[in-house]
């Protein structure tokens, strides 16, 4: 069993939901990524999504676009991200890491080389934003063979047919995009999210994460009531941007948000 | 010569041309693409839709466009006879409107009230704003902040037509970034918004749909050449940015294996300088803007910046059908430099009295190499994709003249 399923199992036993922060690797500087990862774990992150910067992040809003630009201007690359994962693993053997990014850097490295490199570095899941199920089988099979979970997005617009098709390839957890828009968009509607999650649950037993539009502890708490995992990206990345010149403060601010969310998220009595 | 591929059977149901094309977008767009594809499949066989389209192309755009025999230029080059397909005579001055008329009608059928578009040179933006004005729809055109500086006249034209020109300041602030931004808008506003992509790129069904709207160019050219000469031309030449004017001319001839086909890319300052936009000649396979195709990217898969004197060719990708046609050898792709294109721009202007767009001048520049290599009884059809009025400031500046 890999780290992701292990993590969800342990959380279930503890009556808790997963908190999954997202940061872009190499933002604001590659040297600061591993310390940031540790700070997030310390603050209560259960899993971390590590963004692989891309020149054309078409599903991301301005906050993560800018993060990609900062990281790329510091020379960050997919190879560099794998290097950072390797470094993180030297001091953290347990926290699952999911790479989140776009297909072209992976295609450019080659699917085989990527799957092997990611496994060797200690990656647990890969979410390729612009790779819907229809086009994903080749990469998904290689990842599964390397014991890496292919993570997929589902959206408010996903039909039941598309959900079925997606869950066939998905492993680890599913990432439900809570609103029509890009990362960092406005508020989400908890009731609508709940209805859609119920529909997805008729198709799969995989844990369901919800992201896009979760900005503060109250929203995280509300989503934790209805989903298995809460994903928070732009709210953290904007703190990183704000404190880019002061790494210590940056880790503190990012960590504070994560721990405030952690505390707001309810714990069930089991 | 070629394996007997029936080109009218491509792409497949999922939009693949061999290993290229497809639908590489975030889940948030998949349903919108599905809806678009359904609507388009209904319309493309609906006699009412096609009749309305034909009427608009005739009465609003001014089709059919003539084929003009460039007699003096042919004689000077001394080789094959050169025929220009006059897309520059279309309303708004380029082939782009063939596509926006079609997509505009489709948007209306789908009950959408808001049109969005990306633009580089501004030609597709103008063609989109034009159709939006005519249909009484809201129009937002995404344009890189760099391009807004370079193409002030087209920006003003779009604003006159009632469109909002939205500057894009992310990434390299050019066409590729405008396309990203338009996709982001579409994700957030799919309910009332129709996204008009301006070339044969993007996720399925765009490469197919735009091809079908532009194929009117090749259908007319084929009929016109047969009517005038009783035979098909020996060669076709068109410039390739995203590839829509080229595929529009080429597609109706793809099954005619005796017709040689040349797509001409922008070599900018020269391919070896790295400052160019010759995606097929110098790029490699990758995934961008919803499809797998040739791309200009660095060794880490990051998309690189391009350069061309012509803003309409300044794009680091290319339509997936061209990638496939290159790989299977049905079409050949070549590149000409800024300097060669400028020379052709001046030549056509002075010799034939036609000011070509800088994009089209790339096709013309290749003709100056190809024609002398052919016999005088052979014929070349070159797509004059647009007129050069929009480019005279650029050309004047390069010639050191202040207008
Ligand atoms: C006159 C003209 N020709 C060609 C192009 C290139 O586009 P495509 O390759 O899609 O025909 C443009 C794009 O703006 C254009 O304005």
PDB file of N, CA and C in Angstrom, chain A residues 53-60 65 69 72 77 79 103-105 107-108 111 129-132 134-135 153-155 157-159 162 166 177 179-182, chain B residues 16 19 22-28 30-31 170-171 176-177 180-181 183-184 187-188 190-191 284-289 292 295 297-303:
ATOM      1  N   UNK A  53       5.946  23.865 -12.132  1.00  0.00           N
ATOM      2  CA  UNK A  53       5.658  25.074 -12.901  1.00  0.00           C
ATOM      3  C   UNK A  53       5.671  24.824 -14.401  1.00  0.00           C
ATOM      4  N   UNK A  54       4.753  25.498 -15.079  1.00  0.00           N
ATOM      5  CA  UNK A  54       4.655  25.388 -16.537  1.00  0.00           C
ATOM      6  C   UNK A  54       4.464  26.781 -17.115  1.00  0.00           C
ATOM      7  N   UNK A  55       5.009  26.974 -18.297  1.00  0.00           N
ATOM      8  CA  UNK A  55       4.934  28.295 -18.938  1.00  0.00           C
ATOM      9  C   UNK A  55       3.504  28.692 -19.305  1.00  0.00           C
ATOM     10  N   UNK A  56       2.608  27.717 -19.459  1.00  0.00           N
ATOM     11  CA  UNK A  56       1.259  28.001 -19.936  1.00  0.00           C
ATOM     12  C   UNK A  56       0.193  27.320 -19.078  1.00  0.00           C
ATOM     13  N   UNK A  57       0.073  27.766 -17.818  1.00  0.00           N
ATOM     14  CA  UNK A  57      -0.840  27.084 -16.895  1.00  0.00           C
ATOM     15  C   UNK A  57      -2.299  27.494 -17.122  1.00  0.00           C
ATOM     16  N   UNK A  58      -2.918  26.883 -18.130  1.00  0.00           N
ATOM     17  CA  UNK A  58      -4.192  27.415 -18.612  1.00  0.00           C
ATOM     18  C   UNK A  58      -5.364  27.212 -17.661  1.00  0.00           C
ATOM     19  N   UNK A  59      -5.223  26.325 -16.661  1.00  0.00           N
ATOM     20  CA  UNK A  59      -6.342  26.144 -15.728  1.00  0.00           C
ATOM     21  C   UNK A  59      -6.124  26.908 -14.427  1.00  0.00           C
ATOM     22  N   UNK A  60      -5.085  27.726 -14.383  1.00  0.00           N
ATOM     23  CA  UNK A  60      -4.787  28.440 -13.150  1.00  0.00           C
ATOM     24  C   UNK A  60      -5.095  29.919 -13.244  1.00  0.00           C
ATOM     25  N   UNK A  65      -0.501  31.424 -11.615  1.00  0.00           N
ATOM     26  CA  UNK A  65       0.279  31.809 -12.811  1.00  0.00           C
ATOM     27  C   UNK A  65       1.559  32.530 -12.406  1.00  0.00           C
ATOM     28  N   UNK A  69       5.549  31.669 -12.868  1.00  0.00           N
ATOM     29  CA  UNK A  69       6.526  32.572 -13.486  1.00  0.00           C
ATOM     30  C   UNK A  69       7.728  32.791 -12.571  1.00  0.00           C
ATOM     31  N   UNK A  72       9.813  29.551 -12.604  1.00  0.00           N
ATOM     32  CA  UNK A  72      10.525  29.350 -13.865  1.00  0.00           C
ATOM     33  C   UNK A  72      11.683  30.332 -13.992  1.00  0.00           C
ATOM     34  N   UNK A  77      12.421  23.289 -13.018  1.00  0.00           N
ATOM     35  CA  UNK A  77      12.038  22.395 -14.114  1.00  0.00           C
ATOM     36  C   UNK A  77      11.488  21.122 -13.488  1.00  0.00           C
ATOM     37  N   UNK A  79      12.699  18.168 -13.794  1.00  0.00           N
ATOM     38  CA  UNK A  79      13.858  17.482 -13.204  1.00  0.00           C
ATOM     39  C   UNK A  79      14.200  18.066 -11.834  1.00  0.00           C
ATOM     40  N   UNK A 103       0.839  18.532 -18.866  1.00  0.00           N
ATOM     41  CA  UNK A 103       1.414  17.359 -19.526  1.00  0.00           C
ATOM     42  C   UNK A 103       2.744  17.628 -20.224  1.00  0.00           C
ATOM     43  N   UNK A 104       2.916  18.818 -20.797  1.00  0.00           N
ATOM     44  CA  UNK A 104       4.058  18.956 -21.702  1.00  0.00           C
ATOM     45  C   UNK A 104       5.429  18.700 -21.061  1.00  0.00           C
ATOM     46  N   UNK A 105       5.678  19.183 -19.848  1.00  0.00           N
ATOM     47  CA  UNK A 105       6.977  18.848 -19.244  1.00  0.00           C
ATOM     48  C   UNK A 105       7.165  17.336 -19.073  1.00  0.00           C
ATOM     49  N   UNK A 107       5.687  14.960 -20.954  1.00  0.00           N
ATOM     50  CA  UNK A 107       5.848  14.400 -22.295  1.00  0.00           C
ATOM     51  C   UNK A 107       7.260  14.672 -22.815  1.00  0.00           C
ATOM     52  N   UNK A 108       7.772  15.841 -22.465  1.00  0.00           N
ATOM     53  CA  UNK A 108       9.094  16.225 -22.910  1.00  0.00           C
ATOM     54  C   UNK A 108      10.171  15.334 -22.274  1.00  0.00           C
ATOM     55  N   UNK A 111       7.366   9.595 -20.910  1.00  0.00           N
ATOM     56  CA  UNK A 111       6.514   8.997 -19.872  1.00  0.00           C
ATOM     57  C   UNK A 111       7.279   7.974 -19.027  1.00  0.00           C
ATOM     58  N   UNK A 129      -3.142  18.173 -15.007  1.00  0.00           N
ATOM     59  CA  UNK A 129      -4.357  18.977 -15.163  1.00  0.00           C
ATOM     60  C   UNK A 129      -4.974  18.840 -16.553  1.00  0.00           C
ATOM     61  N   UNK A 130      -4.131  18.867 -17.574  1.00  0.00           N
ATOM     62  CA  UNK A 130      -4.669  18.872 -18.941  1.00  0.00           C
ATOM     63  C   UNK A 130      -4.652  17.477 -19.565  1.00  0.00           C
ATOM     64  N   UNK A 131      -4.816  16.478 -18.730  1.00  0.00           N
ATOM     65  CA  UNK A 131      -4.870  15.107 -19.239  1.00  0.00           C
ATOM     66  C   UNK A 131      -6.155  14.438 -18.742  1.00  0.00           C
ATOM     67  N   UNK A 132      -7.260  14.657 -19.441  1.00  0.00           N
ATOM     68  CA  UNK A 132      -8.509  14.023 -19.019  1.00  0.00           C
ATOM     69  C   UNK A 132      -8.454  12.518 -19.299  1.00  0.00           C
ATOM     70  N   UNK A 134      -9.892  10.480 -21.131  1.00  0.00           N
ATOM     71  CA  UNK A 134      -9.902  10.016 -22.524  1.00  0.00           C
ATOM     72  C   UNK A 134      -8.499   9.850 -23.104  1.00  0.00           C
ATOM     73  N   UNK A 135      -7.582  10.693 -22.646  1.00  0.00           N
ATOM     74  CA  UNK A 135      -6.234  10.666 -23.224  1.00  0.00           C
ATOM     75  C   UNK A 135      -5.217  10.065 -22.257  1.00  0.00           C
ATOM     76  N   UNK A 153      -9.091  15.073 -11.934  1.00  0.00           N
ATOM     77  CA  UNK A 153     -10.044  16.121 -11.583  1.00  0.00           C
ATOM     78  C   UNK A 153     -11.454  15.707 -12.003  1.00  0.00           C
ATOM     79  N   UNK A 154     -12.419  16.133 -11.230  1.00  0.00           N
ATOM     80  CA  UNK A 154     -13.817  16.103 -11.665  1.00  0.00           C
ATOM     81  C   UNK A 154     -14.363  17.505 -11.449  1.00  0.00           C
ATOM     82  N   UNK A 155     -15.398  17.859 -12.205  1.00  0.00           N
ATOM     83  CA  UNK A 155     -15.880  19.240 -12.172  1.00  0.00           C
ATOM     84  C   UNK A 155     -17.391  19.272 -12.021  1.00  0.00           C
ATOM     85  N   UNK A 157     -19.414  20.315 -13.991  1.00  0.00           N
ATOM     86  CA  UNK A 157     -20.021  19.991 -15.280  1.00  0.00           C
ATOM     87  C   UNK A 157     -19.836  18.527 -15.679  1.00  0.00           C
ATOM     88  N   UNK A 158     -19.053  17.748 -14.913  1.00  0.00           N
ATOM     89  CA  UNK A 158     -18.783  16.366 -15.343  1.00  0.00           C
ATOM     90  C   UNK A 158     -20.069  15.541 -15.324  1.00  0.00           C
ATOM     91  N   UNK A 159     -20.371  14.926 -16.444  1.00  0.00           N
ATOM     92  CA  UNK A 159     -21.562  14.078 -16.522  1.00  0.00           C
ATOM     93  C   UNK A 159     -21.270  12.736 -15.842  1.00  0.00           C
ATOM     94  N   UNK A 162     -18.826  10.687 -17.773  1.00  0.00           N
ATOM     95  CA  UNK A 162     -17.428  11.095 -17.632  1.00  0.00           C
ATOM     96  C   UNK A 162     -16.887  10.713 -16.247  1.00  0.00           C
ATOM     97  N   UNK A 166     -13.661   8.342 -15.676  1.00  0.00           N
ATOM     98  CA  UNK A 166     -12.523   8.861 -14.927  1.00  0.00           C
ATOM     99  C   UNK A 166     -12.174   7.957 -13.751  1.00  0.00           C
ATOM    100  N   UNK A 177     -13.234  19.759  -8.447  1.00  0.00           N
ATOM    101  CA  UNK A 177     -13.080  21.201  -8.628  1.00  0.00           C
ATOM    102  C   UNK A 177     -14.419  21.836  -8.280  1.00  0.00           C
ATOM    103  N   UNK A 179     -15.888  24.693  -8.360  1.00  0.00           N
ATOM    104  CA  UNK A 179     -16.621  25.750  -9.047  1.00  0.00           C
ATOM    105  C   UNK A 179     -16.195  25.843 -10.498  1.00  0.00           C
ATOM    106  N   UNK A 180     -17.004  26.554 -11.258  1.00  0.00           N
ATOM    107  CA  UNK A 180     -16.674  26.786 -12.659  1.00  0.00           C
ATOM    108  C   UNK A 180     -15.687  27.928 -12.706  1.00  0.00           C
ATOM    109  N   UNK A 181     -14.461  27.630 -12.991  1.00  0.00           N
ATOM    110  CA  UNK A 181     -13.483  28.714 -13.053  1.00  0.00           C
ATOM    111  C   UNK A 181     -12.085  28.146 -12.931  1.00  0.00           C
ATOM    112  N   UNK A 182     -11.142  29.038 -12.705  1.00  0.00           N
ATOM    113  CA  UNK A 182      -9.754  28.640 -12.567  1.00  0.00           C
ATOM    114  C   UNK A 182      -9.394  28.647 -11.087  1.00  0.00           C
TER     115      UNK A 182
ATOM    116  N   UNK B  16      -8.364  12.814 -33.333  1.00  0.00           N
ATOM    117  CA  UNK B  16      -6.949  12.487 -33.556  1.00  0.00           C
ATOM    118  C   UNK B  16      -6.611  12.427 -35.040  1.00  0.00           C
ATOM    119  N   UNK B  19      -1.126  10.480 -34.289  1.00  0.00           N
ATOM    120  CA  UNK B  19      -0.882  10.677 -32.863  1.00  0.00           C
ATOM    121  C   UNK B  19      -1.146  12.113 -32.403  1.00  0.00           C
ATOM    122  N   UNK B  22      -6.548  15.553 -30.577  1.00  0.00           N
ATOM    123  CA  UNK B  22      -7.114  15.087 -29.310  1.00  0.00           C
ATOM    124  C   UNK B  22      -7.697  16.224 -28.492  1.00  0.00           C
ATOM    125  N   UNK B  23      -7.831  15.929 -27.199  1.00  0.00           N
ATOM    126  CA  UNK B  23      -8.499  16.881 -26.309  1.00  0.00           C
ATOM    127  C   UNK B  23      -7.753  16.899 -24.984  1.00  0.00           C
ATOM    128  N   UNK B  24      -6.781  17.763 -24.874  1.00  0.00           N
ATOM    129  CA  UNK B  24      -5.953  17.848 -23.671  1.00  0.00           C
ATOM    130  C   UNK B  24      -6.293  19.126 -22.918  1.00  0.00           C
ATOM    131  N   UNK B  25      -7.391  19.059 -22.195  1.00  0.00           N
ATOM    132  CA  UNK B  25      -7.812  20.225 -21.405  1.00  0.00           C
ATOM    133  C   UNK B  25      -8.190  19.758 -20.014  1.00  0.00           C
ATOM    134  N   UNK B  26      -8.329  20.718 -19.111  1.00  0.00           N
ATOM    135  CA  UNK B  26      -8.769  20.386 -17.761  1.00  0.00           C
ATOM    136  C   UNK B  26     -10.205  19.872 -17.818  1.00  0.00           C
ATOM    137  N   UNK B  27     -10.529  19.049 -16.852  1.00  0.00           N
ATOM    138  CA  UNK B  27     -11.863  18.470 -16.757  1.00  0.00           C
ATOM    139  C   UNK B  27     -12.955  19.543 -16.841  1.00  0.00           C
ATOM    140  N   UNK B  28     -12.647  20.712 -16.329  1.00  0.00           N
ATOM    141  CA  UNK B  28     -13.624  21.802 -16.296  1.00  0.00           C
ATOM    142  C   UNK B  28     -14.090  22.213 -17.699  1.00  0.00           C
ATOM    143  N   UNK B  30     -14.214  19.879 -20.389  1.00  0.00           N
ATOM    144  CA  UNK B  30     -14.597  18.725 -21.207  1.00  0.00           C
ATOM    145  C   UNK B  30     -16.065  18.760 -21.615  1.00  0.00           C
ATOM    146  N   UNK B  31     -16.922  19.144 -20.689  1.00  0.00           N
ATOM    147  CA  UNK B  31     -18.346  19.137 -21.004  1.00  0.00           C
ATOM    148  C   UNK B  31     -18.671  20.235 -22.030  1.00  0.00           C
ATOM    149  N   UNK B 170       0.095  38.028 -18.622  1.00  0.00           N
ATOM    150  CA  UNK B 170       0.786  36.848 -18.085  1.00  0.00           C
ATOM    151  C   UNK B 170       1.756  36.288 -19.124  1.00  0.00           C
ATOM    152  N   UNK B 171       2.688  35.478 -18.647  1.00  0.00           N
ATOM    153  CA  UNK B 171       3.619  34.766 -19.515  1.00  0.00           C
ATOM    154  C   UNK B 171       4.393  35.697 -20.422  1.00  0.00           C
ATOM    155  N   UNK B 176       0.012  33.186 -27.485  1.00  0.00           N
ATOM    156  CA  UNK B 176      -0.208  31.951 -26.727  1.00  0.00           C
ATOM    157  C   UNK B 176      -0.828  32.252 -25.368  1.00  0.00           C
ATOM    158  N   UNK B 177      -0.430  33.363 -24.769  1.00  0.00           N
ATOM    159  CA  UNK B 177      -0.957  33.736 -23.459  1.00  0.00           C
ATOM    160  C   UNK B 177      -2.400  34.231 -23.580  1.00  0.00           C
ATOM    161  N   UNK B 180      -4.489  31.159 -23.620  1.00  0.00           N
ATOM    162  CA  UNK B 180      -4.669  30.644 -22.252  1.00  0.00           C
ATOM    163  C   UNK B 180      -5.754  31.435 -21.529  1.00  0.00           C
ATOM    164  N   UNK B 181      -5.704  32.751 -21.665  1.00  0.00           N
ATOM    165  CA  UNK B 181      -6.630  33.605 -20.937  1.00  0.00           C
ATOM    166  C   UNK B 181      -8.061  33.425 -21.447  1.00  0.00           C
ATOM    167  N   UNK B 183      -9.226  30.679 -22.706  1.00  0.00           N
ATOM    168  CA  UNK B 183      -9.684  29.386 -22.172  1.00  0.00           C
ATOM    169  C   UNK B 183     -10.136  29.538 -20.721  1.00  0.00           C
ATOM    170  N   UNK B 184      -9.408  30.356 -19.950  1.00  0.00           N
ATOM    171  CA  UNK B 184      -9.781  30.567 -18.547  1.00  0.00           C
ATOM    172  C   UNK B 184     -11.137  31.265 -18.454  1.00  0.00           C
ATOM    173  N   UNK B 187     -13.891  28.685 -19.263  1.00  0.00           N
ATOM    174  CA  UNK B 187     -14.169  27.776 -18.149  1.00  0.00           C
ATOM    175  C   UNK B 187     -15.148  28.428 -17.167  1.00  0.00           C
ATOM    176  N   UNK B 188     -14.923  29.712 -16.901  1.00  0.00           N
ATOM    177  CA  UNK B 188     -15.728  30.385 -15.878  1.00  0.00           C
ATOM    178  C   UNK B 188     -17.098  30.818 -16.398  1.00  0.00           C
ATOM    179  N   UNK B 190     -18.919  29.351 -19.262  1.00  0.00           N
ATOM    180  CA  UNK B 190     -19.412  28.475 -20.341  1.00  0.00           C
ATOM    181  C   UNK B 190     -20.908  28.617 -20.606  1.00  0.00           C
ATOM    182  N   UNK B 191     -21.664  28.986 -19.605  1.00  0.00           N
ATOM    183  CA  UNK B 191     -23.117  28.962 -19.790  1.00  0.00           C
ATOM    184  C   UNK B 191     -23.583  29.884 -20.917  1.00  0.00           C
ATOM    185  N   UNK B 284       9.340  20.150 -31.910  1.00  0.00           N
ATOM    186  CA  UNK B 284       9.127  18.730 -31.668  1.00  0.00           C
ATOM    187  C   UNK B 284       7.768  18.525 -31.022  1.00  0.00           C
ATOM    188  N   UNK B 285       7.364  17.268 -30.963  1.00  0.00           N
ATOM    189  CA  UNK B 285       6.023  16.943 -30.499  1.00  0.00           C
ATOM    190  C   UNK B 285       5.824  17.301 -29.031  1.00  0.00           C
ATOM    191  N   UNK B 286       4.634  17.773 -28.710  1.00  0.00           N
ATOM    192  CA  UNK B 286       4.299  18.110 -27.334  1.00  0.00           C
ATOM    193  C   UNK B 286       2.812  18.405 -27.223  1.00  0.00           C
ATOM    194  N   UNK B 287       2.396  18.917 -26.068  1.00  0.00           N
ATOM    195  CA  UNK B 287       0.980  19.195 -25.839  1.00  0.00           C
ATOM    196  C   UNK B 287       0.807  20.634 -25.349  1.00  0.00           C
ATOM    197  N   UNK B 288       0.012  21.389 -26.063  1.00  0.00           N
ATOM    198  CA  UNK B 288      -0.291  22.769 -25.666  1.00  0.00           C
ATOM    199  C   UNK B 288      -1.663  23.151 -26.199  1.00  0.00           C
ATOM    200  N   UNK B 289      -2.372  23.975 -25.432  1.00  0.00           N
ATOM    201  CA  UNK B 289      -3.662  24.495 -25.881  1.00  0.00           C
ATOM    202  C   UNK B 289      -4.600  23.395 -26.344  1.00  0.00           C
ATOM    203  N   UNK B 292      -2.200  17.658 -29.088  1.00  0.00           N
ATOM    204  CA  UNK B 292      -0.813  17.232 -29.278  1.00  0.00           C
ATOM    205  C   UNK B 292      -0.400  17.631 -30.683  1.00  0.00           C
ATOM    206  N   UNK B 295       5.634  21.669 -31.302  1.00  0.00           N
ATOM    207  CA  UNK B 295       5.740  22.879 -30.489  1.00  0.00           C
ATOM    208  C   UNK B 295       7.177  23.361 -30.472  1.00  0.00           C
ATOM    209  N   UNK B 297       9.605  24.359 -27.819  1.00  0.00           N
ATOM    210  CA  UNK B 297       9.750  24.328 -26.370  1.00  0.00           C
ATOM    211  C   UNK B 297      11.201  24.052 -26.024  1.00  0.00           C
ATOM    212  N   UNK B 298      11.550  24.334 -24.765  1.00  0.00           N
ATOM    213  CA  UNK B 298      12.935  24.075 -24.358  1.00  0.00           C
ATOM    214  C   UNK B 298      13.076  22.614 -23.908  1.00  0.00           C
ATOM    215  N   UNK B 299      14.262  22.244 -23.435  1.00  0.00           N
ATOM    216  CA  UNK B 299      14.498  20.834 -23.109  1.00  0.00           C
ATOM    217  C   UNK B 299      13.665  20.376 -21.919  1.00  0.00           C
ATOM    218  N   UNK B 300      13.086  21.336 -21.169  1.00  0.00           N
ATOM    219  CA  UNK B 300      12.237  20.966 -20.036  1.00  0.00           C
ATOM    220  C   UNK B 300      10.753  21.006 -20.362  1.00  0.00           C
ATOM    221  N   UNK B 301      10.435  21.210 -21.630  1.00  0.00           N
ATOM    222  CA  UNK B 301       9.027  21.224 -22.008  1.00  0.00           C
ATOM    223  C   UNK B 301       8.330  22.541 -21.738  1.00  0.00           C
ATOM    224  N   UNK B 302       9.092  23.594 -21.462  1.00  0.00           N
ATOM    225  CA  UNK B 302       8.476  24.917 -21.322  1.00  0.00           C
ATOM    226  C   UNK B 302       8.389  25.543 -22.724  1.00  0.00           C
ATOM    227  N   UNK B 303       7.248  26.185 -22.985  1.00  0.00           N
ATOM    228  CA  UNK B 303       7.036  26.763 -24.306  1.00  0.00           C
ATOM    229  C   UNK B 303       7.935  27.990 -24.460  1.00  0.00           C
TER     230      UNK B 303
END
